[in-house]
Coordinates of C-alpha atoms in Angstrom, one line a residue:
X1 CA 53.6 -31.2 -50.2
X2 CA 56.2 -34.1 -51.0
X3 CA 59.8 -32.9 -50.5
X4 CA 61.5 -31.7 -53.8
X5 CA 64.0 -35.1 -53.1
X6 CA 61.1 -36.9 -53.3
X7 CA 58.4 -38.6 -51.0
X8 CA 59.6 -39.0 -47.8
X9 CA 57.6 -41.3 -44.6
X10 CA 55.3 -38.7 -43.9
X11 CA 54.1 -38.8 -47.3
X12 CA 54.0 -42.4 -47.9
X13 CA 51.5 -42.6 -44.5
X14 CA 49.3 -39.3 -46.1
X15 CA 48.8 -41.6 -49.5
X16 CA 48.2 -44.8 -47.5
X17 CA 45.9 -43.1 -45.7
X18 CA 44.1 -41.9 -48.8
X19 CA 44.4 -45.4 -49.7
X20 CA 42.6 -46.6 -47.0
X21 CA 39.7 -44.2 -47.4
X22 CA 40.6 -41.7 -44.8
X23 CA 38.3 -38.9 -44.5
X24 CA 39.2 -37.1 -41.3
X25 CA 42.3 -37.2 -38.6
X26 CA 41.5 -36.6 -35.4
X27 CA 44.3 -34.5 -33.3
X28 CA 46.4 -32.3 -31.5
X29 CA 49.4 -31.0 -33.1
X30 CA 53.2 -31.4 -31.5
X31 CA 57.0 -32.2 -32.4
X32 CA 57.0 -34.9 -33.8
X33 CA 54.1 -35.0 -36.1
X34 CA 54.8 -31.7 -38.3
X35 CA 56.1 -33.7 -41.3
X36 CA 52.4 -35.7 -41.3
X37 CA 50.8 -31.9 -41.3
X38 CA 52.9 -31.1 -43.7
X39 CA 52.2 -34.0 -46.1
X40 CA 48.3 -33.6 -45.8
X41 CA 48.4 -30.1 -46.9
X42 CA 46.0 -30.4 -50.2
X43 CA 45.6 -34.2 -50.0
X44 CA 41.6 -34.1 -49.1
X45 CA 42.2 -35.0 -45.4
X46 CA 40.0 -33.1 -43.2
X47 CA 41.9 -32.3 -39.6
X48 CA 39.9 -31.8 -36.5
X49 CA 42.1 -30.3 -33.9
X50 CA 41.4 -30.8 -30.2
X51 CA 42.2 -29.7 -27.0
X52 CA 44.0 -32.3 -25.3
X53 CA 45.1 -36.4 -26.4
X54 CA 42.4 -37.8 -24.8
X55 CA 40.0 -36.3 -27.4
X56 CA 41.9 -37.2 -30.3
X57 CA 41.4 -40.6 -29.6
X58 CA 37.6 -40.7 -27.4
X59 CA 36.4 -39.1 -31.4
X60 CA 38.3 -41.7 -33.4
X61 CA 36.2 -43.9 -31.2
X62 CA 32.8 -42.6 -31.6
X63 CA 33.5 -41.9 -35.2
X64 CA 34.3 -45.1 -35.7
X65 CA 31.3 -46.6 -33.7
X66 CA 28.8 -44.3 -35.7
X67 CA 30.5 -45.2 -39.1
X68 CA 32.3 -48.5 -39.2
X69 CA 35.4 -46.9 -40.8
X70 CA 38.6 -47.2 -38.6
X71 CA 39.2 -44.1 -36.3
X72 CA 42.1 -42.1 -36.9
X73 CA 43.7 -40.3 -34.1
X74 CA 47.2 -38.8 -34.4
X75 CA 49.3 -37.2 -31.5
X76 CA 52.9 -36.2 -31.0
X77 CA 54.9 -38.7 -28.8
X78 CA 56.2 -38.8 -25.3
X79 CA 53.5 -36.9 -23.3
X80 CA 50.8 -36.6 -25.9
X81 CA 51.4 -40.1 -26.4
X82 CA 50.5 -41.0 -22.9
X83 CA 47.8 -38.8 -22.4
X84 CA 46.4 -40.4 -25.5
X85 CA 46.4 -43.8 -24.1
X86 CA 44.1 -44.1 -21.6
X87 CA 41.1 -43.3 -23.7
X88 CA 42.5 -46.7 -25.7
X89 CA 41.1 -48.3 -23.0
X90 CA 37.3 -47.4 -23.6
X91 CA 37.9 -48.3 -27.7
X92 CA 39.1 -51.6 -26.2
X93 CA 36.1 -52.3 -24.3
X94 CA 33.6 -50.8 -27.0
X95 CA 35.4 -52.9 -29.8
X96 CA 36.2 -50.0 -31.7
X97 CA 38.4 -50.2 -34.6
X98 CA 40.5 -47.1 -33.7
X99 CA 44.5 -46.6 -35.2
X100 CA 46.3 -44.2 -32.9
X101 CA 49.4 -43.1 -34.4
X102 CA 51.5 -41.0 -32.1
X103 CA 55.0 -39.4 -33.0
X104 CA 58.5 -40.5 -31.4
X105 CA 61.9 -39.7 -30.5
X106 CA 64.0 -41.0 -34.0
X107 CA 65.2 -44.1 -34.0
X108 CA 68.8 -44.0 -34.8
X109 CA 68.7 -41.9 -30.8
X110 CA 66.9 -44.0 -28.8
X111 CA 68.8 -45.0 -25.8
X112 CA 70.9 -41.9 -26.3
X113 CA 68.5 -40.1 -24.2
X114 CA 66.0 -38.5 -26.8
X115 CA 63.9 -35.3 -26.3
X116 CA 60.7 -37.2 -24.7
X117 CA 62.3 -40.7 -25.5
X118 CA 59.5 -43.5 -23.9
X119 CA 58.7 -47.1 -24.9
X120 CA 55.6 -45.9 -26.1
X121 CA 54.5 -49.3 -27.8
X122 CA 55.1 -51.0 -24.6
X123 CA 53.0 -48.6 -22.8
X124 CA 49.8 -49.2 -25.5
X125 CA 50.4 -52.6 -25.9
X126 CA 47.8 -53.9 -22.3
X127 CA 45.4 -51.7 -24.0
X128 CA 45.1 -52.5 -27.9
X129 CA 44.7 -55.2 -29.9
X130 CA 48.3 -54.4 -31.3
X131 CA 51.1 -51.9 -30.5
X132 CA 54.5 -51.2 -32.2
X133 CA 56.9 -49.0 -33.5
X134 CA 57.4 -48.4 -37.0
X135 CA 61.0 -49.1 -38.0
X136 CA 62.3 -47.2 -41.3
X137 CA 60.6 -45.0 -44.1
X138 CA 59.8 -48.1 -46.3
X139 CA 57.9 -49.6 -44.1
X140 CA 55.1 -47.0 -43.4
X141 CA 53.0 -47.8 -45.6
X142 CA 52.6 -51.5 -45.1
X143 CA 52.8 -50.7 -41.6
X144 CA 49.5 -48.6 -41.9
X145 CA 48.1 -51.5 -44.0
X146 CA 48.5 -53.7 -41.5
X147 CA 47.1 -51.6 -38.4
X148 CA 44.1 -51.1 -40.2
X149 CA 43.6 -54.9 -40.6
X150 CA 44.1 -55.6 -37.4
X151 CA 42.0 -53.1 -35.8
X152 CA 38.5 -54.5 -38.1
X153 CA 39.7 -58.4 -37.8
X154 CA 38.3 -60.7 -35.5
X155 CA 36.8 -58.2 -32.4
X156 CA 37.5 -55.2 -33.8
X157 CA 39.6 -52.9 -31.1
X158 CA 42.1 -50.6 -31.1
X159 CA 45.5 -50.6 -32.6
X160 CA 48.9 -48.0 -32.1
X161 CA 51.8 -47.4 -34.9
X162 CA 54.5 -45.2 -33.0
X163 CA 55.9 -42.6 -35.6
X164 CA 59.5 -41.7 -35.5
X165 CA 60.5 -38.7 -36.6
X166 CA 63.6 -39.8 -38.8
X167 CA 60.6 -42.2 -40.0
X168 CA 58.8 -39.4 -41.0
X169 CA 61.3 -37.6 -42.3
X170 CA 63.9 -39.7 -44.5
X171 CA 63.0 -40.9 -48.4
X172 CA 60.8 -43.3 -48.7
X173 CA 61.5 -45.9 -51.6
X174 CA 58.9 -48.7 -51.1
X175 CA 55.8 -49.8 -52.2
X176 CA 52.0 -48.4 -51.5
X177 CA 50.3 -51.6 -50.8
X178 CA 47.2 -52.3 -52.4
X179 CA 43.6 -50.9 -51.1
X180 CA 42.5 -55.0 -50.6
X181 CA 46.0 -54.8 -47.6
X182 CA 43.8 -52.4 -45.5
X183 CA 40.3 -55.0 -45.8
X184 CA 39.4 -57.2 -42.6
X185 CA 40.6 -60.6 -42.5
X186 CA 36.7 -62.4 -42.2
X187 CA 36.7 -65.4 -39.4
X188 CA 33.3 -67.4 -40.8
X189 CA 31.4 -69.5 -39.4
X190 CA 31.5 -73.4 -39.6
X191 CA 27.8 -73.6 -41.8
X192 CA 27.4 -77.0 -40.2
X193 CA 28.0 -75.4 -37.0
X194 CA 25.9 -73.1 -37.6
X195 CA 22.9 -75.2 -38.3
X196 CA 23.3 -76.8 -34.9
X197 CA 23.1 -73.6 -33.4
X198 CA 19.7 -73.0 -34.8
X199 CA 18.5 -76.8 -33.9
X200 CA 19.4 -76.6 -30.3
X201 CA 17.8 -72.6 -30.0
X202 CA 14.9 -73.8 -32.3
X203 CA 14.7 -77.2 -29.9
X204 CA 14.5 -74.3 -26.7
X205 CA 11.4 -72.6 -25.4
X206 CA 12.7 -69.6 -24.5
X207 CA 15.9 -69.0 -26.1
X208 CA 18.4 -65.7 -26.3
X209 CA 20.9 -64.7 -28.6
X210 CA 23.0 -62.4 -26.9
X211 CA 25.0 -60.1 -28.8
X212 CA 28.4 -57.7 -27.6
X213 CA 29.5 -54.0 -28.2
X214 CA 30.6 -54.8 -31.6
X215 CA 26.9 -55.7 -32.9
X216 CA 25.5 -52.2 -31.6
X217 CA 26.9 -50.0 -34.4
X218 CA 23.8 -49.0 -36.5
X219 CA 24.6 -51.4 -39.7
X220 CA 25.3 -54.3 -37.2
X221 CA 22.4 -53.4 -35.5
X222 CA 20.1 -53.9 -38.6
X223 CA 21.9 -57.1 -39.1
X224 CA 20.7 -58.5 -36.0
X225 CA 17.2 -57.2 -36.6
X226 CA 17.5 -59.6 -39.8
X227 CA 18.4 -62.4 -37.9
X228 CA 15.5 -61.8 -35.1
X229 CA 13.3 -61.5 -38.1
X230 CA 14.2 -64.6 -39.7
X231 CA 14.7 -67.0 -36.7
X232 CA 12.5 -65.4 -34.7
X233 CA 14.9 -66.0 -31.7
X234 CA 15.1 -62.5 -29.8
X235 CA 18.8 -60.9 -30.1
X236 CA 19.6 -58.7 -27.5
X237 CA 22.8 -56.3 -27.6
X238 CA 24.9 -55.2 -24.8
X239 CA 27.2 -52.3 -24.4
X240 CA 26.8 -51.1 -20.9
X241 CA 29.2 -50.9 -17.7
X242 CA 25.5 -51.9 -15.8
X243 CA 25.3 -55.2 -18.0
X244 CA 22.2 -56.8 -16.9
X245 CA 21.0 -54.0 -15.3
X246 CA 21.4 -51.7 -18.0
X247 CA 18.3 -49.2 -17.5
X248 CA 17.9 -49.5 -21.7
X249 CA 17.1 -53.0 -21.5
X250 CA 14.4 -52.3 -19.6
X251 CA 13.4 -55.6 -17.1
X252 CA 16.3 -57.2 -18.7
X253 CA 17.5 -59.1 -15.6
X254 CA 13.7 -61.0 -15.0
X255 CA 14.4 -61.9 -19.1
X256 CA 17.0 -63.6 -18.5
X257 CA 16.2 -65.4 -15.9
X258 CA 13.8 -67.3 -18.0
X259 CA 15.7 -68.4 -20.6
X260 CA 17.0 -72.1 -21.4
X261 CA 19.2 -71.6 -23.9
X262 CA 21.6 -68.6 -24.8
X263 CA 23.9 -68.0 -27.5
X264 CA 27.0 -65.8 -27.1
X265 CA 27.5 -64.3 -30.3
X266 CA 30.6 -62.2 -29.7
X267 CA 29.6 -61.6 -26.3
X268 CA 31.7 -62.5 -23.3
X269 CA 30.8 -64.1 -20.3
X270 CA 32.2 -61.3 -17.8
X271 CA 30.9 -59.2 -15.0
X272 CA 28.4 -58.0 -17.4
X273 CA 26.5 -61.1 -17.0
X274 CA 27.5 -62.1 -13.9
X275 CA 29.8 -64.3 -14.5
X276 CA 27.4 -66.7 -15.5
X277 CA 26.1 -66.3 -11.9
X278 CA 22.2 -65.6 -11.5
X279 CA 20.2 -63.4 -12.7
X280 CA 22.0 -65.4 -15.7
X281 CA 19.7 -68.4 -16.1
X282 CA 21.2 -71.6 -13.5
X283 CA 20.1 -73.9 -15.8
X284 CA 20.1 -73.0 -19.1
X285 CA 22.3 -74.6 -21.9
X286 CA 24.7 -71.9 -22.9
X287 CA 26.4 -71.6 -26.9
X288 CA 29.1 -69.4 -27.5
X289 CA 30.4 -68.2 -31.0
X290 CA 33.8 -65.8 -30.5
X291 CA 36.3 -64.4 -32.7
X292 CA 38.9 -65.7 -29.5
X293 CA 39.4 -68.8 -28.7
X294 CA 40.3 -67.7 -25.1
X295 CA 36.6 -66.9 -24.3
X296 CA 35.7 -70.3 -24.6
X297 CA 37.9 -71.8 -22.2
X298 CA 37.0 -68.2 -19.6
X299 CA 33.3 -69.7 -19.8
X300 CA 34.0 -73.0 -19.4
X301 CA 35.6 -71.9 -16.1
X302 CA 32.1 -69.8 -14.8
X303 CA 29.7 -72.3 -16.0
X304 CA 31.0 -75.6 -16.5
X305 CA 29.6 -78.3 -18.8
X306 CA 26.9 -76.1 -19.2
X307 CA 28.9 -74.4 -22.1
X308 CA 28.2 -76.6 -25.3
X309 CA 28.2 -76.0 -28.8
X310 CA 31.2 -73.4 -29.3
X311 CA 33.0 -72.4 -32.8
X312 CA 35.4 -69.3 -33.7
X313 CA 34.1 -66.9 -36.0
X314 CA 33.7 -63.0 -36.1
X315 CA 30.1 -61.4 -35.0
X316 CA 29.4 -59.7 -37.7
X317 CA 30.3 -62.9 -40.0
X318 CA 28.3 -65.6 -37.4
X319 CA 25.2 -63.0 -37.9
X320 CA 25.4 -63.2 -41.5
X321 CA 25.4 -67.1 -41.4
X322 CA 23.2 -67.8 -39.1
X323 CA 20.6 -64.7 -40.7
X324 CA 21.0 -67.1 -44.2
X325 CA 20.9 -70.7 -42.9
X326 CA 17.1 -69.4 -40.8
X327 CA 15.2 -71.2 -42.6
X328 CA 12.3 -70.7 -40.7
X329 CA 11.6 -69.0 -37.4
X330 CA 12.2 -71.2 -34.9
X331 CA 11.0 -69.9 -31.4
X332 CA 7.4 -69.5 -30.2
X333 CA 6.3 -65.4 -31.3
X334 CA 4.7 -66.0 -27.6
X335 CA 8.3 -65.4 -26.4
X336 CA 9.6 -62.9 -28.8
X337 CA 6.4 -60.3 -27.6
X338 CA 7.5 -61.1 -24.4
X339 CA 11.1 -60.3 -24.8
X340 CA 10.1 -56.8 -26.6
X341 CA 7.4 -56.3 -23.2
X342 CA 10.0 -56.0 -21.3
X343 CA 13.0 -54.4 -22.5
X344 CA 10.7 -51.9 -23.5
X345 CA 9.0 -51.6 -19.8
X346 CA 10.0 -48.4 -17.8
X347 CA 7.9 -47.8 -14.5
X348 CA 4.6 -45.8 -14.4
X349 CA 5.8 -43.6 -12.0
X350 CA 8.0 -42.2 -14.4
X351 CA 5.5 -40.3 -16.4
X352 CA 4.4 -38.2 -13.0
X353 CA 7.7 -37.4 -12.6
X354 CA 8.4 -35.7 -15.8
X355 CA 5.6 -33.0 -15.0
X356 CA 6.7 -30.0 -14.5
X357 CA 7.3 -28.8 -10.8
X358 CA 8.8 -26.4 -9.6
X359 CA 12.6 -26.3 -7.8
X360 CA 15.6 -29.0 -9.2
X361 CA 14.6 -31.1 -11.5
X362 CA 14.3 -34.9 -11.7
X363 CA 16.6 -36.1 -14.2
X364 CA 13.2 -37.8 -15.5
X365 CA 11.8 -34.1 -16.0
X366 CA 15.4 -32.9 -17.9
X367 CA 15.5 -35.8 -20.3
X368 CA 11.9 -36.3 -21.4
X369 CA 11.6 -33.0 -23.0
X370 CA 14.9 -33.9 -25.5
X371 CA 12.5 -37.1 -26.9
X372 CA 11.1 -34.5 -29.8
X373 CA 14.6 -33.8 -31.2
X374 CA 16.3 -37.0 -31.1
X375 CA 12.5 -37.9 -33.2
X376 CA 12.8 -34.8 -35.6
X377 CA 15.8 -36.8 -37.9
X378 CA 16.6 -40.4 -38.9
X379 CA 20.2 -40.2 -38.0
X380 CA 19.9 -38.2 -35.1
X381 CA 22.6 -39.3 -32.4
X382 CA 22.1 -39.4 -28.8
X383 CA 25.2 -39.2 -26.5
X384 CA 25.5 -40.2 -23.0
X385 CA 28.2 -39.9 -20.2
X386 CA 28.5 -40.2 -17.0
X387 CA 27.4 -41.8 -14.0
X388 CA 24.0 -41.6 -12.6
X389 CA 22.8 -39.5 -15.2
X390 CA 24.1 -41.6 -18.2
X391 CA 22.2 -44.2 -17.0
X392 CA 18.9 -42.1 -16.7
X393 CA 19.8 -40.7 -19.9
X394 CA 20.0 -44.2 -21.4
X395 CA 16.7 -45.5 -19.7
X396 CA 14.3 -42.6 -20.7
X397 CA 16.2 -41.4 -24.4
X398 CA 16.1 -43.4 -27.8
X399 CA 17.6 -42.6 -30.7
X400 CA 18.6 -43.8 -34.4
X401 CA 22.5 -43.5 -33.1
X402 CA 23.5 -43.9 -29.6
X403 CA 27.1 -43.7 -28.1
X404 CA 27.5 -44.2 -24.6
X405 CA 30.8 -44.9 -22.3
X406 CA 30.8 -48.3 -23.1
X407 CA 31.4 -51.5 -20.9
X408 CA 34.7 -49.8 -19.4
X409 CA 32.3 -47.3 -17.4
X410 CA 35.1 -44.1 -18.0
X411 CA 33.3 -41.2 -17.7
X412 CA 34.4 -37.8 -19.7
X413 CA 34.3 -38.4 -23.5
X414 CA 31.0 -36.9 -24.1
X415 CA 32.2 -34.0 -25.6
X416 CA 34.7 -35.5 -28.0
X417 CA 31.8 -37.7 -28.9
X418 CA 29.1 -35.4 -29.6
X419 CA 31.8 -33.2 -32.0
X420 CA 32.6 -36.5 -33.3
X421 CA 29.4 -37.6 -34.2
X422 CA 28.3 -34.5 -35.5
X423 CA 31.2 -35.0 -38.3
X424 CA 30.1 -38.3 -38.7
X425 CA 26.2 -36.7 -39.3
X426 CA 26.7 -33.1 -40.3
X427 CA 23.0 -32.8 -40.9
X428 CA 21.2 -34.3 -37.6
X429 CA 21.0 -33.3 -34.5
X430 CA 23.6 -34.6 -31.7
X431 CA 22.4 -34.2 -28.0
X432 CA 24.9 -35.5 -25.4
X433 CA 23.7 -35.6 -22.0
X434 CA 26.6 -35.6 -19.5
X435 CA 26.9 -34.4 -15.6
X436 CA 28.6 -31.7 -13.9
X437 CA 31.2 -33.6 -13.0
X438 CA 32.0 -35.4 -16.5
X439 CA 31.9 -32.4 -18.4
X440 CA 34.8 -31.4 -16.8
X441 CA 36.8 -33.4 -18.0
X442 CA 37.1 -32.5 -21.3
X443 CA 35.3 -28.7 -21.5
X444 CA 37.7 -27.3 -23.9
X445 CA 36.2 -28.9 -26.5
X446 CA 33.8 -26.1 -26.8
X447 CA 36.8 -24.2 -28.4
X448 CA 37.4 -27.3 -30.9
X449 CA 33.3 -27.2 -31.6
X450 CA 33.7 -23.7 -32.4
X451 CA 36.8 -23.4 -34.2
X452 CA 35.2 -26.3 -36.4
X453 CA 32.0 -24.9 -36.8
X454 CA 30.4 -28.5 -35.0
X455 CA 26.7 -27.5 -34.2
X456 CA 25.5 -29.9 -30.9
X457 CA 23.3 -29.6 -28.1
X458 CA 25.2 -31.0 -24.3
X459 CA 22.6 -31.1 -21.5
X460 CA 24.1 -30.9 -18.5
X461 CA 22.7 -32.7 -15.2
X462 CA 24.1 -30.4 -13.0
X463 CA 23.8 -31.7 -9.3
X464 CA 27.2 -30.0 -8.1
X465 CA 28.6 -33.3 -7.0
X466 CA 30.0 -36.7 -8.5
X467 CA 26.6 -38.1 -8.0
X468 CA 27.7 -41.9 -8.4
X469 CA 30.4 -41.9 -5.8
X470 CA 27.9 -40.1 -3.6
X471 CA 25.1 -42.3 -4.1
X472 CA 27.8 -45.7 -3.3
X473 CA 28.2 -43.3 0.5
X474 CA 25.5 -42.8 0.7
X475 CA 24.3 -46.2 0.5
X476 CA 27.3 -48.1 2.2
X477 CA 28.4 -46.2 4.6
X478 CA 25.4 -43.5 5.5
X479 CA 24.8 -39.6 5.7
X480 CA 26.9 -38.8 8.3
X481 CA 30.1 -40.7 6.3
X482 CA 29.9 -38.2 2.8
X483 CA 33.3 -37.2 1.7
X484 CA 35.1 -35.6 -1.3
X485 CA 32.0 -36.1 -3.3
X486 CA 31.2 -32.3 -3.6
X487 CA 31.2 -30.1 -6.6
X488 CA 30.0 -26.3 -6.8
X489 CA 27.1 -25.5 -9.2
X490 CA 28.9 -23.9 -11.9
X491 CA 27.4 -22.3 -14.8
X492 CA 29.1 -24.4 -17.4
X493 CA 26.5 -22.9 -20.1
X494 CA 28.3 -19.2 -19.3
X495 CA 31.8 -21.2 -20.1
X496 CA 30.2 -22.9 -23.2
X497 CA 29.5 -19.1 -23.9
X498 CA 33.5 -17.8 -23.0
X499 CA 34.3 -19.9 -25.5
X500 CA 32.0 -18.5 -28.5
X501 CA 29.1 -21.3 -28.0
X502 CA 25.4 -20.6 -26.8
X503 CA 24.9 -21.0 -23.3
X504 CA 21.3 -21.4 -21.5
X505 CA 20.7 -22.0 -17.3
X506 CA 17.8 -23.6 -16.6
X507 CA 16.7 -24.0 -12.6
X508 CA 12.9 -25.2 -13.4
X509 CA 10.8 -27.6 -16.0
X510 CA 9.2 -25.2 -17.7
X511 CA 12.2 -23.2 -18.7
X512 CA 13.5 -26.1 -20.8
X513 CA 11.4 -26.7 -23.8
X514 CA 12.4 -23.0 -24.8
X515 CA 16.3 -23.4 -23.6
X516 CA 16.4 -26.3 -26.0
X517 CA 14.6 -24.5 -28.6
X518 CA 16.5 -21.9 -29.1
X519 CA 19.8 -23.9 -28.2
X520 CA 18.9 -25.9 -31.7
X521 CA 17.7 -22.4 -33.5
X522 CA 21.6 -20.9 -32.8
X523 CA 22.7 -23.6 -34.9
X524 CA 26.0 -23.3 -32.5
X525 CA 27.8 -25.7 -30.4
X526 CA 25.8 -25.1 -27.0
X527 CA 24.9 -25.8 -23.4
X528 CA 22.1 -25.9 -21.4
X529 CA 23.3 -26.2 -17.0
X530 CA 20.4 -28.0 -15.7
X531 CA 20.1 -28.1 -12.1
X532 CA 18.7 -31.6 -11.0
X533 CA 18.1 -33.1 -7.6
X534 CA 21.0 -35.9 -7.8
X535 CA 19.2 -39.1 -7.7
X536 CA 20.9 -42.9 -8.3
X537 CA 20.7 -44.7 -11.5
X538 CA 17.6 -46.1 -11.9
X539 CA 16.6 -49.9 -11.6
X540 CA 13.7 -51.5 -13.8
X541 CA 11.7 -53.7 -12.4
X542 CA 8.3 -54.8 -13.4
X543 CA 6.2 -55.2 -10.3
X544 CA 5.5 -59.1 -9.4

């Protein structure tokens, strides 16, 4: 409710959060922030309340990847704060358009030694697109305004607003900017520019457009599949820590290889590809369109005069031209069938794998079974984390949604995810697929899903170890050299069950079709601890 003196900052953010179209808060109450709960009391602004920071922040992510509205976490300063921040850094690298806003000591005490005083701007700043403090009542509002346009602009990414508590809590006696303050500032691209593009991929025989995190939200996705329809020039998006070897893409890295010409289209030129080092095509011409200039002059530096046509413009507004200004498609359909071969490939062998054997099972055998689900609803979401069995999870699964750690390769958020995107899609069905060791991290979140009523379905890979780092010993430095890479095999489905959810153990193939059966049926946040033989990420590659 607004103080009887009259709105104060806490109030002024609630309504310029309304402004902005601000369904849900993500968060985990504290100090500071008790004026913002108290000001969203009857304003239509749902609150999901977590179990630690982190969350807060790893669901404003994934809700804003699923939905294209700017995430909303908010956390009390000091040592919420800073548990908040490192999940800033996976936003960062996903391009997610995420506003933390964290309470802090008042300003008219800092450097008087304030309860949990910290320079909590400075401390976001390395890992958003924008961090500072917010400096009197008046100011909140335009404050917000201008987070919000930040985080969408250019590559979208994350932004933080610190919150003092006099802030909050004084009269506020400015303005409520308008709903157009809070809109993304559009970088277009040059048209003429953009017809060159097209003439020198048109002019290629096998050329790529190669498109970053940004472009894999499902309404950018359909834009791309607009632009491969009208050019006919395959676009292919990237989001994984793996890069080219991303088990999704298929034979990705022999694709590649192949190609004379590439366009960049919000994609950087980073260890994802390389750094323009091969599989990435030696000889190709390379095009780059970015939202930063800075790109440009990082490419020049891994490929040299090989780097050509370049222009500044936002993905998502380069798509749009370059979709309009196709004329024609322009690349052979001989390549295009080709491209679609072999992301698509995944190796025979596979399909022997997934029958059902006895003992441990192949992470092929836990993830084929899951296929039917993630088919029974258009806007089902799949969910994976982890190491080794992310990646499994990513080669065998499809889905109409898909979040996934990102190209930061942080490991942990799968449970925030999955409660996220099941408020993002109240009415499909969210599996996330995570290991023993990930679900650790965050397993609390069971309560949140309960409390909240947030119906999912987490499989767990359960190979009592951190799989990944074991696999790199393993490989490296031999049996006889394994270290600290041990786990026990714990029953997470019985702690999915401590905390109110639905819990199911499964030790052999043929107990999983029903697990996950009745795991949907409970309608309930649940678990299913599948004990697999650890085995390393795969690598696709067609034979010859």
């Amino acid at each position: 409710m607004t103080s009887p003196r009259g709105p104060r900052g806490a109030d002024a953010l609630v309504q310029a959060l309304q402004t902005a179209g601000v369904r849900r808060l993500f968060t985990l109450s504290g100090n500071h922030i008790m004026p913002v709960y108290d000001a969203v009391l009857g304003r239509g602004i749902a609150l999901v309340h977590t179990r630690h920071e982190a969350s807060t922040v790893h669901m404003a992510d994934a809700w804003a990847r699923l939905t294209g509205e700017v995430g909303v976490a908010l956390v009390t300063g000091g040592p919420g704060h800073a548990n908040a921040v490192s999940a800033l850094y996976t936003a960062r690298m996903a391009e997610a358009p995420v506003l933390l806003l964290s309470g802090h000591a008042p300003n008219d005490q800092l450097g008087l030694g304030a309860f949990q005083e910290m320079a909590q701007a400075e401390m976001a700043a390395p890992v958003t697109k924008a961090a500072w403090t917010c400096a009197s009542p008046d100011a909140v509002a335009d404050d917000l305004a201008r987070a919000f346009r930040i985080a969408r602009s250019g590559r979208p990414g994350p932004v933080h607003l610190s919150l003092p508590t006099d802030v909050l809590e004084r009269a506020f006696a400015g303005r409520q900017p308008p709903a157009a303050a809070f809109e993304p500032e559009p970088q277009a691209l040059d048209p003429a520019l953009a017809d060159a593009l097209l003439a020198r991929l048109g002019a290629a025989r096998r050329p790529l457009i190669l498109v970053g995190a940004a472009s894999m939200t499902r309404a950018a996705r359909r834009a791309t599949e607009a632009l491969q329809a009208a050019s006919g020039i395959p676009v292919i998006g990237m989001e994984s820590p793996r890069g080219i070897a991303d088990p999704s893409l298929g034979d990705f890295a022999a694709l590649l290889a192949r190609a004379d010409a590439v366009l960049l289209l919000g994609k950087r030129l980073d260890f994802t590809l390389k750094h323009g080092k091969p599989p990435f095509p030696a000889t190709a011409e390379v095009h780059q369109v970015d939202a930063d200039e800075a790109e440009f002059a990082r490419s020049r530096r891994a490929v040299g005069d090989r780097l050509q046509l370049v222009g500044q413009a936002d993905a998502a507004s380069a798509v749009r031209t370059l979709t309009e200004r196709a004329s024609a498609r322009i690349a052979a359909a001989d390549w295009l069938d080709e491209c679609r071969a072999a992301l698509a490939f995944r190796p025979p062998a596979w399909d022997t794998l997934a029958a059902a054997t006895p003992g441990r099972l192949h992470p092929v055998q836990m993830l084929r079974p899951l296929q039917a689900l993630l088919d029974s609803h258009p806007d089902a979401v799949l969910v994976c984390d982890g190491g080794e069995i992310g990646q499994w999870a990513m080669a065998c699964l499809r889905a109409p949604h898909r979040v996934n750690n990102g190209v930061a390769g942080s490991i942990g958020a799968g449970l925030p995810y999955a409660l996220a995107a099941r408020c993002a899609q109240p009415e499909a069905p969210v599996v996330a697929v995570m290991g023993d060791g990930t679900v650790g991290f965050h397993i609390a979140e069971f309560d949140t899903a309960v409390r909240h009523g947030l119906g999912f379905v987490a499989v767990i890979g359960n190979d009592a170890r951190w799989n990944a780092e074991y696999q790199i010993q393993l490989r490296d430095y031999g049996p006889d050299r394994l270290l600290a890479c041990e786990l026990l095999p714990t029953r997470y489905d019985q702690v999915a069950q401590a905390f109110g959810g639905h819990g199911e153990g499964v030790t052999e193939a043929a107990a999983l079709a029903p697990a996950l059966a009745r795991a949907v049926a409970s309608g309930q946040p649940a678990c299913i601890n599948v004990m697999i033989e650890g085995a390393p990420a795969p690598t696709i590659k067609r034979a010859g």
